[in-house]
Amino acid sequence: MFAYIFKRLLSIIPVLFVVSIVIFLIIHITPGDPAATILGMEATQEQIEALNEELGFNRPIHEQYISWVAGLLQGDLGNSLFMKMPVTEAIAEHVGPTFSLAVIAQVIALVLAIPFGIIASYKRGSATDATLMGMSLFGMAVPSFLLGLLLMLVVGVKLQWLPVAGYAPLEDGLWEHVKYLILPAISLGTIQAALITRMTRSSMLDVLNLNYIKTARAKGMKEWNVLMKHAFRNAFLPILTVIGQTFGTLVTGAVVVETIFNIPGLGQLIMNSIVRRDFVVIQGVVLAVTFMYVMINLLIDLLYGVVDPRVRLDRK
């Protein structure tokens, strides 16, 4: 087990190395002068050149990259050009809202998707199956930002059940924290719920047609036990894979939703950094999000052995 974890951690290094090169090149090839953006339209050419000299932007691009990577190896992602603070501190300030939003969206997706997928597979070919699959297709087709605007209008403005936008930290109370995230979590988690519903139905159908399920029914076992103890448990591995991928997508894909609902998470941080041309923050956030995505997938791999003993990682 520990050898496997160690190998997976080592495999993260080339992934982060390639991502760092791609992100660095994309940002530095993009037209626009950060120094000119910082100083404003009234800055003279001499002032812009002086700031470029001060920040090191006039050095060859490979020297800038080597200097940045050398800082990364020491845990230094650089300093924000606009916020005048280390990027690591900026990420630490904004990761909490994004993580809370992703967790609530994933909970909503699982609460809806798992029962819907099991019912659709059990009622295969019926009107219930067609209705649930139609709902899942609708959930995959509607963009999260459009659903978010619709929820803001109906639930927030018309009915006034929940706040339209904003964010309350966990220190203000659990309900105060959660109520600001329910609408963005629904708009963000609906697509994931649709994906998990379809995967649950597909995996359950594969298992429900196997002989041991027919044997269990022939022995007179209760249908609930057949579905949950024998079918769902053996069908859960591909569902767990999708859950891991969707959770990584929730963390990395909250940019638009956080901007619409004015949530001060990583999405809003990277959007503001793009507008300000604060490329040091963009590089750091993208690298940090990539690292989180890889770690989530590593956690899912480790959970395989917990869910199904046949795939224990330390078994020869």
PDB file of C-alpha atoms in Angstrom, residues 19-234:
ATOM      1  CA  VAL A  19       1.520  21.542 -16.598  1.00  0.00           C
ATOM      2  CA  SER A  20       3.992  24.168 -15.349  1.00  0.00           C
ATOM      3  CA  ILE A  21       5.601  24.427 -18.814  1.00  0.00           C
ATOM      4  CA  VAL A  22       2.258  24.665 -20.628  1.00  0.00           C
ATOM      5  CA  ILE A  23       0.814  27.259 -18.252  1.00  0.00           C
ATOM      6  CA  PHE A  24       3.997  29.318 -18.213  1.00  0.00           C
ATOM      7  CA  LEU A  25       4.230  29.389 -22.009  1.00  0.00           C
ATOM      8  CA  ILE A  26       0.523  30.143 -22.562  1.00  0.00           C
ATOM      9  CA  ILE A  27       0.575  33.061 -20.146  1.00  0.00           C
ATOM     10  CA  HIS A  28       3.840  34.546 -21.399  1.00  0.00           C
ATOM     11  CA  ILE A  29       2.949  34.145 -25.090  1.00  0.00           C
ATOM     12  CA  THR A  30      -0.417  35.861 -24.576  1.00  0.00           C
ATOM     13  CA  PRO A  31      -0.302  39.461 -25.860  1.00  0.00           C
ATOM     14  CA  GLY A  32      -0.228  42.245 -23.268  1.00  0.00           C
ATOM     15  CA  ASP A  33       2.302  43.838 -20.958  1.00  0.00           C
ATOM     16  CA  PRO A  34       1.748  43.254 -17.225  1.00  0.00           C
ATOM     17  CA  ALA A  35       3.841  46.303 -16.367  1.00  0.00           C
ATOM     18  CA  ALA A  36       1.688  48.531 -18.589  1.00  0.00           C
ATOM     19  CA  THR A  37      -1.459  47.092 -16.979  1.00  0.00           C
ATOM     20  CA  ILE A  38      -0.125  47.757 -13.489  1.00  0.00           C
ATOM     21  CA  LEU A  39       0.938  51.350 -14.210  1.00  0.00           C
ATOM     22  CA  GLY A  40      -2.156  52.290 -16.208  1.00  0.00           C
ATOM     23  CA  MET A  41      -2.702  54.078 -19.515  1.00  0.00           C
ATOM     24  CA  GLU A  42      -0.927  57.283 -18.421  1.00  0.00           C
ATOM     25  CA  ALA A  43       2.410  55.556 -17.774  1.00  0.00           C
ATOM     26  CA  THR A  44       5.336  56.534 -19.959  1.00  0.00           C
ATOM     27  CA  GLN A  45       7.473  54.033 -21.874  1.00  0.00           C
ATOM     28  CA  GLU A  46      10.371  54.708 -19.495  1.00  0.00           C
ATOM     29  CA  GLN A  47       8.236  53.884 -16.467  1.00  0.00           C
ATOM     30  CA  ILE A  48       7.034  50.652 -18.103  1.00  0.00           C
ATOM     31  CA  GLU A  49      10.571  49.591 -18.966  1.00  0.00           C
ATOM     32  CA  ALA A  50      11.770  50.415 -15.445  1.00  0.00           C
ATOM     33  CA  LEU A  51       9.023  48.245 -13.902  1.00  0.00           C
ATOM     34  CA  ASN A  52       9.802  45.406 -16.318  1.00  0.00           C
ATOM     35  CA  GLU A  53      13.442  45.645 -15.214  1.00  0.00           C
ATOM     36  CA  GLU A  54      12.423  45.646 -11.542  1.00  0.00           C
ATOM     37  CA  LEU A  55      10.114  42.605 -11.883  1.00  0.00           C
ATOM     38  CA  GLY A  56      12.431  40.719 -14.226  1.00  0.00           C
ATOM     39  CA  PHE A  57       9.998  40.609 -17.150  1.00  0.00           C
ATOM     40  CA  ASN A  58      12.665  41.696 -19.643  1.00  0.00           C
ATOM     41  CA  ARG A  59      14.809  38.616 -19.025  1.00  0.00           C
ATOM     42  CA  PRO A  60      14.774  35.693 -21.513  1.00  0.00           C
ATOM     43  CA  ILE A  61      11.710  33.498 -21.024  1.00  0.00           C
ATOM     44  CA  HIS A  62      13.743  30.387 -20.103  1.00  0.00           C
ATOM     45  CA  GLU A  63      15.479  32.308 -17.308  1.00  0.00           C
ATOM     46  CA  GLN A  64      12.117  33.464 -15.968  1.00  0.00           C
ATOM     47  CA  TYR A  65      10.845  29.853 -16.040  1.00  0.00           C
ATOM     48  CA  ILE A  66      13.914  28.458 -14.260  1.00  0.00           C
ATOM     49  CA  SER A  67      13.619  31.154 -11.616  1.00  0.00           C
ATOM     50  CA  TRP A  68       9.922  30.345 -11.120  1.00  0.00           C
ATOM     51  CA  VAL A  69      10.543  26.570 -10.853  1.00  0.00           C
ATOM     52  CA  ALA A  70      13.374  27.171  -8.384  1.00  0.00           C
ATOM     53  CA  GLY A  71      10.881  29.055  -6.215  1.00  0.00           C
ATOM     54  CA  LEU A  72       8.335  26.220  -6.568  1.00  0.00           C
ATOM     55  CA  LEU A  73      10.829  23.671  -5.277  1.00  0.00           C
ATOM     56  CA  GLN A  74      11.112  25.803  -2.123  1.00  0.00           C
ATOM     57  CA  GLY A  75       7.319  26.101  -1.769  1.00  0.00           C
ATOM     58  CA  ASP A  76       7.287  29.653  -3.120  1.00  0.00           C
ATOM     59  CA  LEU A  77       4.664  30.322  -5.835  1.00  0.00           C
ATOM     60  CA  GLY A  78       5.728  33.952  -6.119  1.00  0.00           C
ATOM     61  CA  ASN A  79       4.073  37.202  -5.087  1.00  0.00           C
ATOM     62  CA  SER A  80       0.920  38.707  -6.548  1.00  0.00           C
ATOM     63  CA  LEU A  81       1.597  41.793  -8.656  1.00  0.00           C
ATOM     64  CA  PHE A  82      -1.627  43.501  -7.531  1.00  0.00           C
ATOM     65  CA  MET A  83      -2.491  42.099  -4.106  1.00  0.00           C
ATOM     66  CA  LYS A  84       1.120  42.494  -2.916  1.00  0.00           C
ATOM     67  CA  MET A  85       1.033  39.211  -1.036  1.00  0.00           C
ATOM     68  CA  PRO A  86       2.414  35.666  -1.548  1.00  0.00           C
ATOM     69  CA  VAL A  87       0.349  33.542  -3.916  1.00  0.00           C
ATOM     70  CA  THR A  88       0.237  30.750  -1.342  1.00  0.00           C
ATOM     71  CA  GLU A  89      -1.544  33.105   1.089  1.00  0.00           C
ATOM     72  CA  ALA A  90      -3.991  34.188  -1.622  1.00  0.00           C
ATOM     73  CA  ILE A  91      -4.799  30.546  -2.413  1.00  0.00           C
ATOM     74  CA  ALA A  92      -5.221  29.722   1.289  1.00  0.00           C
ATOM     75  CA  GLU A  93      -7.705  32.617   1.663  1.00  0.00           C
ATOM     76  CA  HIS A  94      -9.817  31.536  -1.320  1.00  0.00           C
ATOM     77  CA  VAL A  95      -9.699  27.732  -1.235  1.00  0.00           C
ATOM     78  CA  GLY A  96     -12.217  27.448   1.644  1.00  0.00           C
ATOM     79  CA  PRO A  97     -15.289  28.771  -0.246  1.00  0.00           C
ATOM     80  CA  THR A  98     -14.443  26.671  -3.313  1.00  0.00           C
ATOM     81  CA  PHE A  99     -14.038  23.506  -1.230  1.00  0.00           C
ATOM     82  CA  SER A 100     -17.327  24.117   0.639  1.00  0.00           C
ATOM     83  CA  LEU A 101     -19.141  24.740  -2.638  1.00  0.00           C
ATOM     84  CA  ALA A 102     -17.704  21.581  -4.212  1.00  0.00           C
ATOM     85  CA  VAL A 103     -18.601  19.410  -1.192  1.00  0.00           C
ATOM     86  CA  ILE A 104     -22.218  20.665  -1.026  1.00  0.00           C
ATOM     87  CA  ALA A 105     -22.621  20.297  -4.805  1.00  0.00           C
ATOM     88  CA  GLN A 106     -21.274  16.747  -4.624  1.00  0.00           C
ATOM     89  CA  VAL A 107     -23.626  15.860  -1.732  1.00  0.00           C
ATOM     90  CA  ILE A 108     -26.606  17.190  -3.701  1.00  0.00           C
ATOM     91  CA  ALA A 109     -25.472  15.255  -6.787  1.00  0.00           C
ATOM     92  CA  LEU A 110     -25.082  11.979  -4.866  1.00  0.00           C
ATOM     93  CA  VAL A 111     -28.382  12.311  -2.966  1.00  0.00           C
ATOM     94  CA  LEU A 112     -30.196  12.679  -6.281  1.00  0.00           C
ATOM     95  CA  ALA A 113     -28.134  10.500  -8.610  1.00  0.00           C
ATOM     96  CA  ILE A 114     -27.653   7.244  -6.696  1.00  0.00           C
ATOM     97  CA  PRO A 115     -31.381   6.602  -5.945  1.00  0.00           C
ATOM     98  CA  PHE A 116     -32.422   7.778  -9.411  1.00  0.00           C
ATOM     99  CA  GLY A 117     -29.872   5.485 -11.088  1.00  0.00           C
ATOM    100  CA  ILE A 118     -30.888   2.452  -9.010  1.00  0.00           C
ATOM    101  CA  ILE A 119     -34.626   3.061  -9.606  1.00  0.00           C
ATOM    102  CA  ALA A 120     -34.085   3.583 -13.355  1.00  0.00           C
ATOM    103  CA  SER A 121     -32.169   0.300 -13.645  1.00  0.00           C
ATOM    104  CA  TYR A 122     -34.746  -1.592 -11.575  1.00  0.00           C
ATOM    105  CA  LYS A 123     -37.622  -0.128 -13.639  1.00  0.00           C
ATOM    106  CA  ARG A 124     -35.796  -0.577 -16.949  1.00  0.00           C
ATOM    107  CA  GLY A 125     -37.980   0.151 -19.986  1.00  0.00           C
ATOM    108  CA  SER A 126     -40.814   1.644 -17.894  1.00  0.00           C
ATOM    109  CA  ALA A 127     -42.207   5.178 -17.858  1.00  0.00           C
ATOM    110  CA  THR A 128     -40.222   5.807 -14.643  1.00  0.00           C
ATOM    111  CA  ASP A 129     -36.980   4.849 -16.399  1.00  0.00           C
ATOM    112  CA  ALA A 130     -37.783   7.095 -19.371  1.00  0.00           C
ATOM    113  CA  THR A 131     -38.672  10.012 -17.073  1.00  0.00           C
ATOM    114  CA  LEU A 132     -35.479   9.734 -15.027  1.00  0.00           C
ATOM    115  CA  MET A 133     -33.295   9.389 -18.111  1.00  0.00           C
ATOM    116  CA  GLY A 134     -35.063  12.386 -19.672  1.00  0.00           C
ATOM    117  CA  MET A 135     -34.363  14.404 -16.515  1.00  0.00           C
ATOM    118  CA  SER A 136     -30.698  13.367 -16.577  1.00  0.00           C
ATOM    119  CA  LEU A 137     -30.427  14.342 -20.241  1.00  0.00           C
ATOM    120  CA  PHE A 138     -31.955  17.731 -19.403  1.00  0.00           C
ATOM    121  CA  GLY A 139     -29.482  18.144 -16.529  1.00  0.00           C
ATOM    122  CA  MET A 140     -26.531  17.471 -18.819  1.00  0.00           C
ATOM    123  CA  ALA A 141     -27.828  19.825 -21.510  1.00  0.00           C
ATOM    124  CA  VAL A 142     -28.475  22.915 -19.363  1.00  0.00           C
ATOM    125  CA  PRO A 143     -25.301  24.983 -18.713  1.00  0.00           C
ATOM    126  CA  SER A 144     -24.571  25.625 -15.048  1.00  0.00           C
ATOM    127  CA  PHE A 145     -24.482  29.412 -15.485  1.00  0.00           C
ATOM    128  CA  LEU A 146     -27.943  29.422 -17.120  1.00  0.00           C
ATOM    129  CA  LEU A 147     -29.416  27.245 -14.370  1.00  0.00           C
ATOM    130  CA  GLY A 148     -27.758  29.492 -11.796  1.00  0.00           C
ATOM    131  CA  LEU A 149     -29.355  32.634 -13.255  1.00  0.00           C
ATOM    132  CA  LEU A 150     -32.752  30.879 -13.342  1.00  0.00           C
ATOM    133  CA  LEU A 151     -32.426  29.824  -9.691  1.00  0.00           C
ATOM    134  CA  MET A 152     -31.415  33.364  -8.711  1.00  0.00           C
ATOM    135  CA  LEU A 153     -34.510  34.776 -10.412  1.00  0.00           C
ATOM    136  CA  VAL A 154     -37.048  32.250  -9.129  1.00  0.00           C
ATOM    137  CA  VAL A 155     -35.772  31.149  -5.699  1.00  0.00           C
ATOM    138  CA  GLY A 156     -33.811  34.254  -4.745  1.00  0.00           C
ATOM    139  CA  VAL A 157     -35.772  37.177  -6.231  1.00  0.00           C
ATOM    140  CA  LYS A 158     -39.368  35.928  -6.669  1.00  0.00           C
ATOM    141  CA  LEU A 159     -39.728  33.552  -3.719  1.00  0.00           C
ATOM    142  CA  GLN A 160     -36.966  35.072  -1.532  1.00  0.00           C
ATOM    143  CA  TRP A 161     -36.249  31.704   0.080  1.00  0.00           C
ATOM    144  CA  LEU A 162     -32.466  31.913  -0.195  1.00  0.00           C
ATOM    145  CA  PRO A 163     -29.863  34.678  -0.719  1.00  0.00           C
ATOM    146  CA  VAL A 164     -29.358  35.673  -4.344  1.00  0.00           C
ATOM    147  CA  ALA A 165     -25.573  35.985  -4.027  1.00  0.00           C
ATOM    148  CA  GLY A 166     -22.775  36.443  -1.516  1.00  0.00           C
ATOM    149  CA  TYR A 167     -20.899  34.302   0.945  1.00  0.00           C
ATOM    150  CA  ALA A 168     -20.792  33.797   4.716  1.00  0.00           C
ATOM    151  CA  PRO A 169     -17.787  32.044   6.334  1.00  0.00           C
ATOM    152  CA  LEU A 170     -18.292  28.984   8.494  1.00  0.00           C
ATOM    153  CA  GLU A 171     -17.527  31.059  11.602  1.00  0.00           C
ATOM    154  CA  ASP A 172     -20.908  32.799  11.166  1.00  0.00           C
ATOM    155  CA  GLY A 173     -22.762  29.509  11.772  1.00  0.00           C
ATOM    156  CA  LEU A 174     -23.384  26.337   9.771  1.00  0.00           C
ATOM    157  CA  TRP A 175     -26.786  27.332   8.340  1.00  0.00           C
ATOM    158  CA  GLU A 176     -25.633  30.873   7.548  1.00  0.00           C
ATOM    159  CA  HIS A 177     -22.669  29.330   5.701  1.00  0.00           C
ATOM    160  CA  VAL A 178     -24.714  26.697   3.833  1.00  0.00           C
ATOM    161  CA  LYS A 179     -27.670  28.848   2.770  1.00  0.00           C
ATOM    162  CA  TYR A 180     -25.458  31.068   0.610  1.00  0.00           C
ATOM    163  CA  LEU A 181     -24.058  28.002  -1.176  1.00  0.00           C
ATOM    164  CA  ILE A 182     -27.266  26.028  -1.862  1.00  0.00           C
ATOM    165  CA  LEU A 183     -28.226  27.762  -5.121  1.00  0.00           C
ATOM    166  CA  PRO A 184     -24.699  27.753  -6.628  1.00  0.00           C
ATOM    167  CA  ALA A 185     -24.265  24.148  -5.481  1.00  0.00           C
ATOM    168  CA  ILE A 186     -27.472  23.091  -7.249  1.00  0.00           C
ATOM    169  CA  SER A 187     -26.471  24.855 -10.456  1.00  0.00           C
ATOM    170  CA  LEU A 188     -22.975  23.351 -10.253  1.00  0.00           C
ATOM    171  CA  GLY A 189     -24.000  19.847  -9.174  1.00  0.00           C
ATOM    172  CA  THR A 190     -26.867  19.247 -11.599  1.00  0.00           C
ATOM    173  CA  ILE A 191     -24.604  18.206 -14.478  1.00  0.00           C
ATOM    174  CA  GLN A 192     -22.629  15.919 -12.157  1.00  0.00           C
ATOM    175  CA  ALA A 193     -25.881  14.397 -10.853  1.00  0.00           C
ATOM    176  CA  ALA A 194     -26.958  13.640 -14.423  1.00  0.00           C
ATOM    177  CA  LEU A 195     -23.630  11.940 -15.206  1.00  0.00           C
ATOM    178  CA  ILE A 196     -23.665   9.842 -12.022  1.00  0.00           C
ATOM    179  CA  THR A 197     -27.322   8.863 -12.596  1.00  0.00           C
ATOM    180  CA  ARG A 198     -26.558   7.501 -16.052  1.00  0.00           C
ATOM    181  CA  MET A 199     -23.427   5.706 -14.848  1.00  0.00           C
ATOM    182  CA  THR A 200     -25.313   4.178 -11.882  1.00  0.00           C
ATOM    183  CA  ARG A 201     -28.067   2.909 -14.176  1.00  0.00           C
ATOM    184  CA  SER A 202     -25.594   1.446 -16.669  1.00  0.00           C
ATOM    185  CA  SER A 203     -23.475  -0.289 -13.989  1.00  0.00           C
ATOM    186  CA  MET A 204     -26.540  -1.659 -12.197  1.00  0.00           C
ATOM    187  CA  LEU A 205     -27.951  -3.084 -15.440  1.00  0.00           C
ATOM    188  CA  ASP A 206     -24.674  -4.940 -16.086  1.00  0.00           C
ATOM    189  CA  VAL A 207     -24.820  -6.548 -12.639  1.00  0.00           C
ATOM    190  CA  LEU A 208     -28.570  -7.231 -12.492  1.00  0.00           C
ATOM    191  CA  ASN A 209     -28.274  -9.525 -15.527  1.00  0.00           C
ATOM    192  CA  LEU A 210     -25.632 -11.774 -13.907  1.00  0.00           C
ATOM    193  CA  ASN A 211     -26.441 -15.296 -12.744  1.00  0.00           C
ATOM    194  CA  TYR A 212     -25.748 -14.769  -9.045  1.00  0.00           C
ATOM    195  CA  ILE A 213     -28.456 -12.103  -8.935  1.00  0.00           C
ATOM    196  CA  LYS A 214     -30.921 -14.536 -10.495  1.00  0.00           C
ATOM    197  CA  THR A 215     -29.827 -17.167  -7.947  1.00  0.00           C
ATOM    198  CA  ALA A 216     -30.382 -14.774  -5.065  1.00  0.00           C
ATOM    199  CA  ARG A 217     -33.884 -14.004  -6.305  1.00  0.00           C
ATOM    200  CA  ALA A 218     -34.599 -17.711  -6.860  1.00  0.00           C
ATOM    201  CA  LYS A 219     -33.696 -18.345  -3.200  1.00  0.00           C
ATOM    202  CA  GLY A 220     -36.398 -15.888  -2.183  1.00  0.00           C
ATOM    203  CA  MET A 221     -34.119 -13.099  -0.983  1.00  0.00           C
ATOM    204  CA  LYS A 222     -35.865  -9.774  -0.465  1.00  0.00           C
ATOM    205  CA  GLU A 223     -35.577  -7.451  -3.462  1.00  0.00           C
ATOM    206  CA  TRP A 224     -34.054  -4.642  -1.360  1.00  0.00           C
ATOM    207  CA  ASN A 225     -31.243  -6.948  -0.243  1.00  0.00           C
ATOM    208  CA  VAL A 226     -30.669  -8.142  -3.806  1.00  0.00           C
ATOM    209  CA  LEU A 227     -30.393  -4.580  -5.063  1.00  0.00           C
ATOM    210  CA  MET A 228     -28.348  -2.992  -2.292  1.00  0.00           C
ATOM    211  CA  LYS A 229     -26.228  -5.817  -0.858  1.00  0.00           C
ATOM    212  CA  HIS A 230     -25.453  -7.771  -4.022  1.00  0.00           C
ATOM    213  CA  ALA A 231     -26.072  -5.591  -7.073  1.00  0.00           C
ATOM    214  CA  PHE A 232     -25.171  -2.066  -5.965  1.00  0.00           C
ATOM    215  CA  ARG A 233     -22.044  -3.062  -4.052  1.00  0.00           C
ATOM    216  CA  ASN A 234     -20.603  -4.876  -7.079  1.00  0.00           C
TER     217      ASN A 234
END
